[in-house]
Amino acid sequence: MTAPASPPEVLRAPLVVEFPFTRSLGPVQSAFLTGLREGVLLGVKTSDGTVMVPPVEYDPRTAEEIRELVEVGATGTVTTWAWNDRPRPNQPLDTPFAWVLVKLDGADTALLHALDAPGPDAVRTGMRVRVRWAAERSGAITDIACFEPHADADADADADADADAGTGAGTGTGTGRAAPHDGVFAEPVTGIVAEARLDYTYSPGRAQTAYIDGLSQRKTVGERCPSCHKVYVPPRGACPTCGVATTDRVEVGPAGTVTTYCIVNIKARNLDIEVPYVYAHIALDGAGLALHGRIGGIPYDEVRMGLRVEPVWTEGGRYPDHYRPTGEPDADYDAYKELI
């Protein structure tokens, strides 16, 4: 007898998801970021006198709109912290540093940023710090390069009390109190683009590893639920309806039926496909649900529900490049209506 083939090793691969996030700014956020560009730290004062830094546009307690801008100091007190001994790319510092929440003099809330310190033993709650401004500023939170220990560190024990009483040193007004500010600057910042990025290691799990391994052999392999007998493609490892594991592997297709589709008219970045083109749900023969695929080999305006299609593979491709018509008669609606 021939020994059964051993299952493929479960796959793991690094994955990076990144995109630019663009947003316009209201008057409060515009003033705050423009102020950073000019070396001015602004907050907002709520109706009960609370000074919030960084500023928000609506009171989190009453939901009232907030517009009263105030200037606070460039020094403050660490309220809590955590040591980061392995800085990641694009973090404020490329050497180990502390993440700190800093209550700036004149503010009642804390600002999150980095503290440049030689080690965790040099950081403590209550220590006094000051802003280190970036050499070049553009109107972003990175205009604060980081915080650094401040010369009046010996006053740690009384720092919070002094700030609350209006006797602290080093604020925007030199009094420890927030000073009114009109928020008017030349060439205000009106919008920002934040580069969002997420790095992680992805594992498709046992079921999808087998599915991907099948695609490398130009086969489409799903798994059947032992209870309801529905065949999932791609497999999920368990039936979401019955809640039981799916281990019975079933090869489906290769041909299938278009159940529904859309016509794409906007060209995606880095995608070498001319628009318009058709992206469809395709129920492969023997599958219990439809998967996604591009339709080719036929004018986009001739694609229709019920069209019978088959996969087209490119040399070295890891999955079908697209699906094309088989030339068979269209499937009857009753044959695929439950898969739409």
Coordinates of C-alpha atoms in Angstrom, one line a residue:
M1 CA 0.0 0.0 0.0
T2 CA 1.1 3.6 -0.6
A3 CA 1.4 5.6 2.5
P4 CA -1.0 8.7 2.6
A5 CA 0.6 12.0 1.7
S6 CA 1.5 14.0 4.8
P7 CA -0.3 17.3 5.1
P8 CA 1.6 20.4 4.0
E9 CA 3.3 22.5 6.7
V10 CA 1.1 25.3 7.9
L11 CA 2.2 28.5 6.1
R12 CA 3.4 31.7 7.8
A13 CA 4.4 34.9 6.0
P14 CA 5.1 38.5 6.9
L15 CA 2.3 40.8 5.8
V16 CA 2.4 44.6 5.5
V17 CA -0.8 46.7 5.1
E18 CA -0.3 50.3 4.4
F19 CA -2.2 53.2 3.0
P20 CA -2.3 57.0 3.2
F21 CA -5.1 58.4 5.4
T22 CA -6.1 61.9 4.2
R23 CA -8.3 64.2 6.3
S24 CA -9.3 67.9 6.4
L25 CA -9.0 69.9 9.6
G26 CA -11.5 71.9 11.5
P27 CA -10.5 75.3 13.1
V28 CA -9.3 73.7 16.4
Q29 CA -7.1 71.0 14.9
S30 CA -5.9 73.4 12.2
A31 CA -4.8 75.9 14.9
F32 CA -3.1 73.1 17.0
L33 CA -1.0 71.8 14.1
T34 CA -0.2 75.2 12.7
G35 CA 0.9 76.2 16.3
L36 CA 3.2 73.2 16.4
R37 CA 4.8 74.4 13.2
E38 CA 5.3 77.8 14.8
G39 CA 6.6 76.4 18.2
V40 CA 3.3 77.2 20.0
L41 CA 1.4 74.6 22.1
L42 CA -2.4 75.1 22.0
G43 CA -5.2 73.5 23.9
V44 CA -8.9 74.2 24.3
K45 CA -10.8 75.3 27.4
T46 CA -14.2 73.6 28.1
S47 CA -17.2 75.4 29.7
D48 CA -16.1 74.1 33.2
G49 CA -12.6 75.5 32.7
T50 CA -10.8 72.2 31.9
V51 CA -7.9 72.7 29.5
M52 CA -7.5 69.9 27.1
V53 CA -4.2 69.2 25.3
P54 CA -4.2 67.9 22.6
P55 CA -7.4 69.8 21.8
V56 CA -10.7 68.3 20.7
E57 CA -13.5 70.0 18.9
Y58 CA -16.3 68.7 21.2
D59 CA -16.5 68.4 24.9
P60 CA -16.3 64.6 25.7
R61 CA -18.5 65.1 28.7
T62 CA -21.3 67.4 27.4
A63 CA -20.7 67.1 23.6
E64 CA -20.7 70.9 23.4
E65 CA -18.6 72.4 20.6
I66 CA -15.4 73.9 21.9
R67 CA -13.6 76.9 20.3
E68 CA -11.8 78.7 23.1
L69 CA -8.1 78.3 22.4
V70 CA -5.4 78.7 25.0
E71 CA -1.6 78.5 24.9
V72 CA 0.1 76.2 27.4
G73 CA 3.7 75.6 28.3
A74 CA 6.4 73.6 26.6
T75 CA 7.3 72.0 30.0
G76 CA 5.3 69.5 31.9
T77 CA 5.0 66.5 34.2
V78 CA 5.1 62.8 33.4
T79 CA 1.9 61.2 34.6
T80 CA 2.7 57.6 33.5
W81 CA 5.1 55.9 31.2
A82 CA 6.3 52.6 29.6
W83 CA 9.7 51.7 28.3
N84 CA 10.2 50.8 24.7
D85 CA 13.5 48.9 24.3
R86 CA 12.9 47.9 20.6
P87 CA 11.8 51.0 18.6
R88 CA 10.0 50.1 15.4
P89 CA 10.5 51.9 12.0
N90 CA 9.1 55.4 11.8
Q91 CA 8.7 55.7 15.6
P92 CA 9.9 59.1 17.1
L93 CA 13.4 57.8 18.1
D94 CA 15.6 55.0 16.7
T95 CA 17.1 54.3 20.1
P96 CA 15.3 52.9 23.2
F97 CA 13.0 55.4 24.7
A98 CA 9.9 55.8 27.0
W99 CA 6.4 56.4 25.9
V100 CA 5.1 59.0 28.3
L101 CA 1.9 60.8 29.0
V102 CA 2.8 64.4 29.8
K103 CA 0.6 67.0 31.4
L104 CA 1.9 70.2 30.0
D105 CA 2.0 73.2 32.4
G106 CA -1.4 74.9 32.2
A107 CA -3.2 71.7 30.8
D108 CA -5.5 69.4 32.7
T109 CA -5.1 66.4 30.3
A110 CA -2.0 64.6 29.1
L111 CA -0.3 64.4 25.7
L112 CA 1.2 61.1 24.5
H113 CA 4.7 61.2 23.0
A114 CA 8.3 59.9 23.4
L115 CA 10.8 60.7 26.1
D116 CA 14.5 60.6 25.2
A117 CA 16.1 59.0 28.3
P118 CA 19.2 56.9 28.8
G119 CA 17.3 54.0 30.3
P120 CA 14.2 53.0 32.3
D121 CA 16.0 53.9 35.6
A122 CA 16.0 57.5 34.4
V123 CA 12.3 57.7 34.0
R124 CA 9.7 58.1 36.7
T125 CA 6.2 59.3 37.2
G126 CA 6.2 62.9 38.3
M127 CA 9.5 63.8 36.6
R128 CA 9.7 67.2 34.8
V129 CA 10.2 67.2 31.1
R130 CA 10.2 69.7 28.2
V131 CA 9.5 69.7 24.5
R132 CA 12.4 69.1 22.1
W133 CA 11.3 70.7 18.8
A134 CA 12.1 69.1 15.5
A135 CA 14.7 71.0 13.4
E136 CA 12.3 71.3 10.5
R137 CA 8.6 71.7 11.2
S138 CA 5.6 71.3 8.9
G139 CA 2.5 71.3 11.0
A140 CA 2.3 67.7 12.4
I141 CA 2.6 66.0 15.8
T142 CA 6.1 65.1 14.7
D143 CA 7.1 68.8 15.0
I144 CA 7.6 67.7 18.6
A145 CA 10.6 65.5 18.1
C146 CA 10.3 64.2 21.6
F147 CA 10.3 65.2 25.3
E148 CA 13.5 65.4 27.3
P149 CA 14.3 65.7 31.0
H150 CA 13.9 69.3 32.3
A151 CA 16.4 71.2 34.5
D152 CA 13.9 71.7 37.3
A153 CA 13.7 67.9 37.9
D154 CA 14.3 68.4 41.6
A155 CA 10.8 69.9 41.9
D156 CA 9.1 66.6 41.0
A157 CA 7.1 66.3 44.2
D158 CA 5.4 69.7 43.9
A159 CA 5.1 69.9 40.1
D160 CA 1.5 68.9 39.8
A161 CA 0.4 71.1 42.7
D162 CA 2.3 74.1 41.4
A163 CA 0.8 73.7 37.9
D164 CA -2.7 73.5 39.4
A165 CA -2.2 76.5 41.6
G166 CA -0.8 78.6 38.7
T167 CA 2.7 78.8 40.2
G168 CA 4.6 76.5 37.9
A169 CA 7.4 77.7 35.7
G170 CA 8.1 77.4 32.0
T171 CA 4.6 77.8 30.4
G172 CA 3.8 79.8 27.4
T173 CA 3.1 82.8 29.6
G174 CA 5.6 82.1 32.3
T175 CA 2.9 81.7 34.9
G176 CA 1.9 78.1 34.8
R177 CA -1.6 79.0 33.6
A178 CA -3.0 78.7 30.1
A179 CA -3.1 82.0 28.3
P180 CA -5.8 83.0 25.8
H181 CA -4.8 82.6 22.1
D182 CA -6.7 83.6 19.0
G183 CA -5.4 80.7 17.0
V184 CA -4.6 82.9 14.0
F185 CA -1.4 82.1 12.0
A186 CA -0.2 82.9 8.6
E187 CA -0.7 80.0 6.1
P188 CA -2.6 77.7 8.4
V189 CA -2.5 74.0 8.0
T190 CA -5.8 72.8 6.6
G191 CA -5.3 69.1 6.0
I192 CA -3.0 66.2 6.8
V193 CA -1.9 62.9 5.2
A194 CA -1.0 60.2 7.7
E195 CA 0.7 57.1 6.4
A196 CA -0.9 54.2 8.2
R197 CA 1.1 50.9 8.3
L198 CA 0.6 47.6 10.0
D199 CA 3.3 44.9 10.0
Y200 CA 2.4 41.4 11.2
T201 CA 2.9 37.7 10.5
Y202 CA -0.1 36.0 8.9
S203 CA -0.8 32.3 9.0
P204 CA -3.8 31.0 6.9
G205 CA -4.1 28.0 9.2
R206 CA -4.4 24.3 8.4
A207 CA -7.5 24.5 6.1
Q208 CA -6.3 27.3 3.9
T209 CA -2.8 26.0 3.8
A210 CA -4.2 22.9 2.1
Y211 CA -6.2 25.1 -0.2
I212 CA -3.1 27.2 -1.2
D213 CA -1.1 24.0 -1.6
G214 CA -3.8 22.7 -4.0
L215 CA -3.7 25.9 -6.0
S216 CA 0.0 25.3 -6.6
Q217 CA -1.0 22.1 -8.3
R218 CA -3.8 23.9 -10.3
K219 CA -6.5 22.3 -8.2
T220 CA -9.2 23.9 -6.1
V221 CA -9.7 22.0 -2.9
G222 CA -12.5 22.8 -0.4
E223 CA -13.7 21.1 2.8
R224 CA -17.1 19.5 3.4
C225 CA -19.1 19.9 6.6
P226 CA -19.8 16.4 8.1
S227 CA -23.2 17.7 9.4
C228 CA -24.8 19.8 6.6
H229 CA -22.5 18.6 3.8
K230 CA -21.9 22.1 2.5
V231 CA -18.5 22.4 0.7
Y232 CA -16.6 25.5 1.6
V233 CA -14.2 27.1 -0.9
P234 CA -11.9 28.5 0.2
P235 CA -12.2 26.3 3.3
R236 CA -12.4 27.8 6.8
G237 CA -11.5 24.8 9.0
A238 CA -15.0 24.8 10.5
C239 CA -18.6 25.2 9.3
P240 CA -19.9 28.6 10.5
T241 CA -23.5 27.2 10.4
C242 CA -23.0 24.0 12.3
G243 CA -20.0 24.9 14.3
V244 CA -18.1 21.6 13.6
A245 CA -14.7 21.0 12.2
T246 CA -14.4 20.4 8.5
T247 CA -11.7 17.8 7.6
D248 CA -13.1 16.0 4.6
R249 CA -11.3 17.6 1.6
V250 CA -13.1 17.8 -1.7
E251 CA -11.8 18.9 -5.1
V252 CA -14.3 21.1 -6.9
G253 CA -14.5 22.7 -10.3
P254 CA -12.5 23.5 -12.3
A255 CA -15.5 25.0 -14.2
G256 CA -18.2 27.0 -12.5
T257 CA -21.1 29.4 -12.9
V258 CA -21.2 33.2 -12.6
T259 CA -23.8 34.0 -10.0
T260 CA -23.5 37.7 -9.9
Y261 CA -20.9 40.3 -11.0
C262 CA -19.9 44.0 -11.2
I263 CA -18.2 46.1 -13.9
V264 CA -15.1 47.9 -12.6
N265 CA -14.5 51.3 -14.2
I266 CA -11.8 52.7 -11.9
K267 CA -8.2 51.5 -12.4
A268 CA -6.5 50.4 -9.2
R269 CA -3.0 51.5 -8.5
N270 CA -0.3 48.9 -9.5
L271 CA -2.9 46.7 -11.2
D272 CA -2.0 46.1 -14.8
I273 CA -5.6 45.5 -16.0
E274 CA -7.4 47.8 -18.4
V275 CA -10.8 49.1 -17.4
P276 CA -13.6 48.3 -17.7
Y277 CA -13.4 44.7 -16.6
V278 CA -15.7 42.3 -14.8
Y279 CA -15.2 40.9 -11.3
A280 CA -17.6 38.1 -10.4
H281 CA -18.8 35.6 -7.9
I282 CA -18.2 32.2 -9.3
A283 CA -19.8 29.0 -7.9
L284 CA -17.4 26.2 -8.9
D285 CA -19.0 22.9 -9.6
G286 CA -19.4 21.0 -6.4
A287 CA -18.9 24.0 -4.1
G288 CA -21.4 25.2 -1.6
L289 CA -20.6 28.9 -2.0
A290 CA -19.1 31.3 -4.6
L291 CA -15.6 32.7 -4.7
H292 CA -14.3 35.8 -6.4
G293 CA -12.7 35.9 -9.8
R294 CA -12.1 38.2 -12.8
I295 CA -13.8 37.4 -16.0
G296 CA -11.8 37.6 -19.3
G297 CA -11.9 36.4 -22.8
I298 CA -15.3 38.0 -23.4
P299 CA -16.5 41.7 -23.8
Y300 CA -17.4 43.1 -20.4
D301 CA -21.0 43.9 -21.6
E302 CA -21.6 40.2 -22.5
V303 CA -20.9 38.8 -19.1
R304 CA -24.1 37.6 -17.5
M305 CA -25.5 35.6 -14.6
G306 CA -25.5 31.9 -15.3
L307 CA -22.4 32.2 -17.7
R308 CA -20.3 29.0 -17.5
V309 CA -16.6 29.7 -17.0
E310 CA -13.3 27.9 -16.5
P311 CA -10.0 29.1 -14.9
V312 CA -7.0 30.4 -16.9
W313 CA -3.6 29.9 -15.4
T314 CA -0.5 31.9 -16.3
E315 CA 3.0 30.3 -16.3
G316 CA 4.2 30.1 -12.7
G317 CA 0.9 31.6 -11.4
R318 CA -0.1 30.7 -7.9
Y319 CA -3.9 31.1 -8.6
P320 CA -6.1 31.5 -11.7
D321 CA -5.4 34.7 -13.5
H322 CA -9.0 34.9 -14.6
Y323 CA -11.9 32.9 -15.8
R324 CA -13.1 32.6 -19.4
P325 CA -16.3 31.2 -21.0
T326 CA -16.4 27.4 -21.5
G327 CA -18.7 27.6 -24.4
E328 CA -21.4 25.6 -22.6
P329 CA -25.0 26.8 -22.4
D330 CA -25.8 29.1 -19.5
A331 CA -26.7 27.4 -16.3
D332 CA -30.4 27.5 -15.3
Y333 CA -31.1 30.1 -12.6
D334 CA -32.5 27.4 -10.3
A335 CA -29.2 25.6 -10.3
Y336 CA -27.3 28.5 -8.7
K337 CA -29.9 30.8 -7.0
E338 CA -29.1 29.5 -3.5
L339 CA -25.4 30.6 -4.1
I340 CA -26.0 34.3 -5.0

